[in-house]
PDB file of C-alpha atoms in Angstrom:
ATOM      1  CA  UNK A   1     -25.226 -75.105 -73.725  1.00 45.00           C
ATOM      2  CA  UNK A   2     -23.254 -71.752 -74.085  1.00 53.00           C
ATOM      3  CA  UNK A   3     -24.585 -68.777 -73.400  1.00 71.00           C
ATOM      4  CA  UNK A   4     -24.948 -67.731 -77.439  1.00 90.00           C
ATOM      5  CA  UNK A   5     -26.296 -70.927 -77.955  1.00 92.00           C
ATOM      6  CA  UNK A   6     -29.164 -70.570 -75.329  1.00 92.00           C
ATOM      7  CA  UNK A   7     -29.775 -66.879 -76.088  1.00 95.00           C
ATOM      8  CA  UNK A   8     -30.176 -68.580 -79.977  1.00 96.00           C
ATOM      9  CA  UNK A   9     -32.182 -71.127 -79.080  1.00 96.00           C
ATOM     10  CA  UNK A  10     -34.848 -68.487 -76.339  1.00 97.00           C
ATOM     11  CA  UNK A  11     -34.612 -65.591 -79.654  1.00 97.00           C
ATOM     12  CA  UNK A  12     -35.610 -68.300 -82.334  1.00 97.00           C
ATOM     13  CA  UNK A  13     -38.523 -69.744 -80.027  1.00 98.00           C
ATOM     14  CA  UNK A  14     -39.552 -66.382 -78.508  1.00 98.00           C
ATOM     15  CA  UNK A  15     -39.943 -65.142 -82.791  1.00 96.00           C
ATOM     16  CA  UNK A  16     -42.326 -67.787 -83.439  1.00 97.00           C
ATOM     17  CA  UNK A  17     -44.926 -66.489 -80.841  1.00 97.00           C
ATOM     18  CA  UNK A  18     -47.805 -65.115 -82.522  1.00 96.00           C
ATOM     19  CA  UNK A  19     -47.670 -61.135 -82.925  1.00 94.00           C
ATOM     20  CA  UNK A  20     -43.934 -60.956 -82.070  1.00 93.00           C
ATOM     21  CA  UNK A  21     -42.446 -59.335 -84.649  1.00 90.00           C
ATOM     22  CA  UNK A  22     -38.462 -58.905 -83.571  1.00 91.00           C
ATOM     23  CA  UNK A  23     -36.416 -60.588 -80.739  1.00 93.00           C
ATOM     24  CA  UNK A  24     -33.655 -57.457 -80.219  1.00 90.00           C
ATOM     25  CA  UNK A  25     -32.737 -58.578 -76.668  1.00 92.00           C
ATOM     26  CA  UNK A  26     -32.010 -61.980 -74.606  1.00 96.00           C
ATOM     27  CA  UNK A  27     -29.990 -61.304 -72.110  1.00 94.00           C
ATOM     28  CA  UNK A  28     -28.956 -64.249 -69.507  1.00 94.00           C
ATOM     29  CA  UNK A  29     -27.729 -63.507 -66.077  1.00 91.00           C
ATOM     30  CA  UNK A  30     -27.692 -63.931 -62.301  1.00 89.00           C
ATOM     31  CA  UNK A  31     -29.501 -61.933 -59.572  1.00 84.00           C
ATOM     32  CA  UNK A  32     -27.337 -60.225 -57.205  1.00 80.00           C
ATOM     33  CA  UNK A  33     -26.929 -62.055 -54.036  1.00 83.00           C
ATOM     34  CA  UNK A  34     -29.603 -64.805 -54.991  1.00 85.00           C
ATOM     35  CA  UNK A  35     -27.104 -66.047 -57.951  1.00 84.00           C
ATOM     36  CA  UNK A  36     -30.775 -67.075 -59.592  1.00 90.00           C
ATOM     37  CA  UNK A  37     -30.684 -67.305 -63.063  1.00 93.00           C
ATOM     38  CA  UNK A  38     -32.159 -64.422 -64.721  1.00 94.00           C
ATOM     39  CA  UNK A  39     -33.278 -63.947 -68.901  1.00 96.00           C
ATOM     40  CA  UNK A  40     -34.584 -60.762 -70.152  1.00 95.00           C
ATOM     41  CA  UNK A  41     -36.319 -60.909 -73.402  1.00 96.00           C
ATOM     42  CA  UNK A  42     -37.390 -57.874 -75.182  1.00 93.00           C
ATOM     43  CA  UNK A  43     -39.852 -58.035 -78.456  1.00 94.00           C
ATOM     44  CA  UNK A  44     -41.114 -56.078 -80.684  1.00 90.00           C
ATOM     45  CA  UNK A  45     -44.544 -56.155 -80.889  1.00 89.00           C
ATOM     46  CA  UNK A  46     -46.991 -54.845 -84.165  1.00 84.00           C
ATOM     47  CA  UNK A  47     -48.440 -51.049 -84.060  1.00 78.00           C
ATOM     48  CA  UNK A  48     -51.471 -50.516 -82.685  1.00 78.00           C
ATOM     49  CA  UNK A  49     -51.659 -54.048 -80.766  1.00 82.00           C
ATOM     50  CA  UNK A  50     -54.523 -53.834 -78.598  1.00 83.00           C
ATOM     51  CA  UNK A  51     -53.084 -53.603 -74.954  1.00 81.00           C
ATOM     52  CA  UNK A  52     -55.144 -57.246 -74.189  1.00 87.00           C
ATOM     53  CA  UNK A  53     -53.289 -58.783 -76.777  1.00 90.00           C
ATOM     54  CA  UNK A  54     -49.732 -57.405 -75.353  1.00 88.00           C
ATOM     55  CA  UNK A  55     -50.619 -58.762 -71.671  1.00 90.00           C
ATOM     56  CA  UNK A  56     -51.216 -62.140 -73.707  1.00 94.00           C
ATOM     57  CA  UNK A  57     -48.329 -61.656 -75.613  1.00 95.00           C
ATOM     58  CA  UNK A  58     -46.005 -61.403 -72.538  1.00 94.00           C
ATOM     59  CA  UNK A  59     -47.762 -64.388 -70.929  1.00 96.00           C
ATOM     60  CA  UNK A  60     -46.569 -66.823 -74.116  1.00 97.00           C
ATOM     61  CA  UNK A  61     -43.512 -65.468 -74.239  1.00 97.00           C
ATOM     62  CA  UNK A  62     -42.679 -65.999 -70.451  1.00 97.00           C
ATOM     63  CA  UNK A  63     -43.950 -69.450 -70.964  1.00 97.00           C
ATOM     64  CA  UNK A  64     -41.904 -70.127 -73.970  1.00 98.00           C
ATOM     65  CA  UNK A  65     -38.924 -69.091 -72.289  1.00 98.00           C
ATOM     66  CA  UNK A  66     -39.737 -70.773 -68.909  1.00 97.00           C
ATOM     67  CA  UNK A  67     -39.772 -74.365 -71.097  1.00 97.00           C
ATOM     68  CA  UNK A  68     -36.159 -73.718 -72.836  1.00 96.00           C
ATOM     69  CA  UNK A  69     -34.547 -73.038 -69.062  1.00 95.00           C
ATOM     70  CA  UNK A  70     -33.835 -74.404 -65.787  1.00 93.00           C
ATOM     71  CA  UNK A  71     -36.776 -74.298 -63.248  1.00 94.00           C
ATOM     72  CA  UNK A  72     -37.200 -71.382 -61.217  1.00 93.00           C
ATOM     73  CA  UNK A  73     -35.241 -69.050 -63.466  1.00 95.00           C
ATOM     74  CA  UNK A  74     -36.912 -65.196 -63.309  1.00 94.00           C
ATOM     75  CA  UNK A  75     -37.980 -64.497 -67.146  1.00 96.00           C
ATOM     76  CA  UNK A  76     -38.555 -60.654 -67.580  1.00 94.00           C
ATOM     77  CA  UNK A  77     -40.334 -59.711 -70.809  1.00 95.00           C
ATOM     78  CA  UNK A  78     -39.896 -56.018 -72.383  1.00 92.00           C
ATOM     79  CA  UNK A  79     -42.315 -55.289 -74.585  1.00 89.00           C
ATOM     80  CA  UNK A  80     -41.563 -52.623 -77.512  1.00 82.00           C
ATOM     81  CA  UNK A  81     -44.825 -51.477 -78.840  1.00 65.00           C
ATOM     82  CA  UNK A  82     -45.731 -47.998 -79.578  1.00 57.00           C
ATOM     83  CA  UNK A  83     -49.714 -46.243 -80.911  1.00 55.00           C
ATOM     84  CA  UNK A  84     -47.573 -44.782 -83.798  1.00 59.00           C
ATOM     85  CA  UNK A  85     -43.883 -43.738 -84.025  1.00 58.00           C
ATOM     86  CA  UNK A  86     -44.680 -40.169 -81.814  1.00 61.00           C
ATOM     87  CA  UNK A  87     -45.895 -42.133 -78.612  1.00 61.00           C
ATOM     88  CA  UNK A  88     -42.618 -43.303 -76.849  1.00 54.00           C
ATOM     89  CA  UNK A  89     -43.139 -47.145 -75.644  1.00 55.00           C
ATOM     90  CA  UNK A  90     -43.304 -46.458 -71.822  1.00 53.00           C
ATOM     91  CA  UNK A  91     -46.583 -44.394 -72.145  1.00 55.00           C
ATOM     92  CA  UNK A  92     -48.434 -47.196 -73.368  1.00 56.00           C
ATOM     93  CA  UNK A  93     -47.067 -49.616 -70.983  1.00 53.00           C
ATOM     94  CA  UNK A  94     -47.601 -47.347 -68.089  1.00 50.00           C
ATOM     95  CA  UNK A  95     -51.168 -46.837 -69.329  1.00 50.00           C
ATOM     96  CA  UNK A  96     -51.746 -50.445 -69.203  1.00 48.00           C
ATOM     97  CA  UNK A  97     -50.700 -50.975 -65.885  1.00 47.00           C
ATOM     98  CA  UNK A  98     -53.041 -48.333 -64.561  1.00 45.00           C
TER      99      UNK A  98
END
């Protein structure tokens, strides 16, 4: 499978997860050094998602992605996700992880 195809085949799965809105990002690569596969998904995620539901969120999304590659590949999820369009995206992820 080609890397277009694959980055197809993670966006289309990862957009049927419930509360993902948008699939902007897959990105395939390779760790430096390790040459282990790497995918980075982001998603855009509804306003005002409870931060519960975004943990959860990442969790099916990592899963979904884990069943469409080769075992052992890293899968990095990015959530997007915002209060309201004033409150940038990292202070509500670097709330959560407090």
């Amino acid at each position: 499978m080609g890397g277009s195809e694959a980055q197809q085949r993670i966006a289309d799965a990862v957009g049927r997860v419930v509360n993902v809105r948008s699939v902007p990002l897959v990105r395939l690569a390779h760790e430096d050094g390790t040459e282990r596969a790497v995918v980075v998904v982001r998603v855009g995620l509804p306003p005002l998602l409870p931060v519960t539901d975004v943990v959860t969120v990442i969790a099916h999304v990592q899963l979904t992605v884990a069943r469409l590659v080769p075992q052992g590949t890293a899968v990095h999820v990015e959530p997007s996700v915002a209060a309201d369009q004033a409150t940038p995206t990292e202070a509500i992820v670097i709330r959560a992880m407090e």
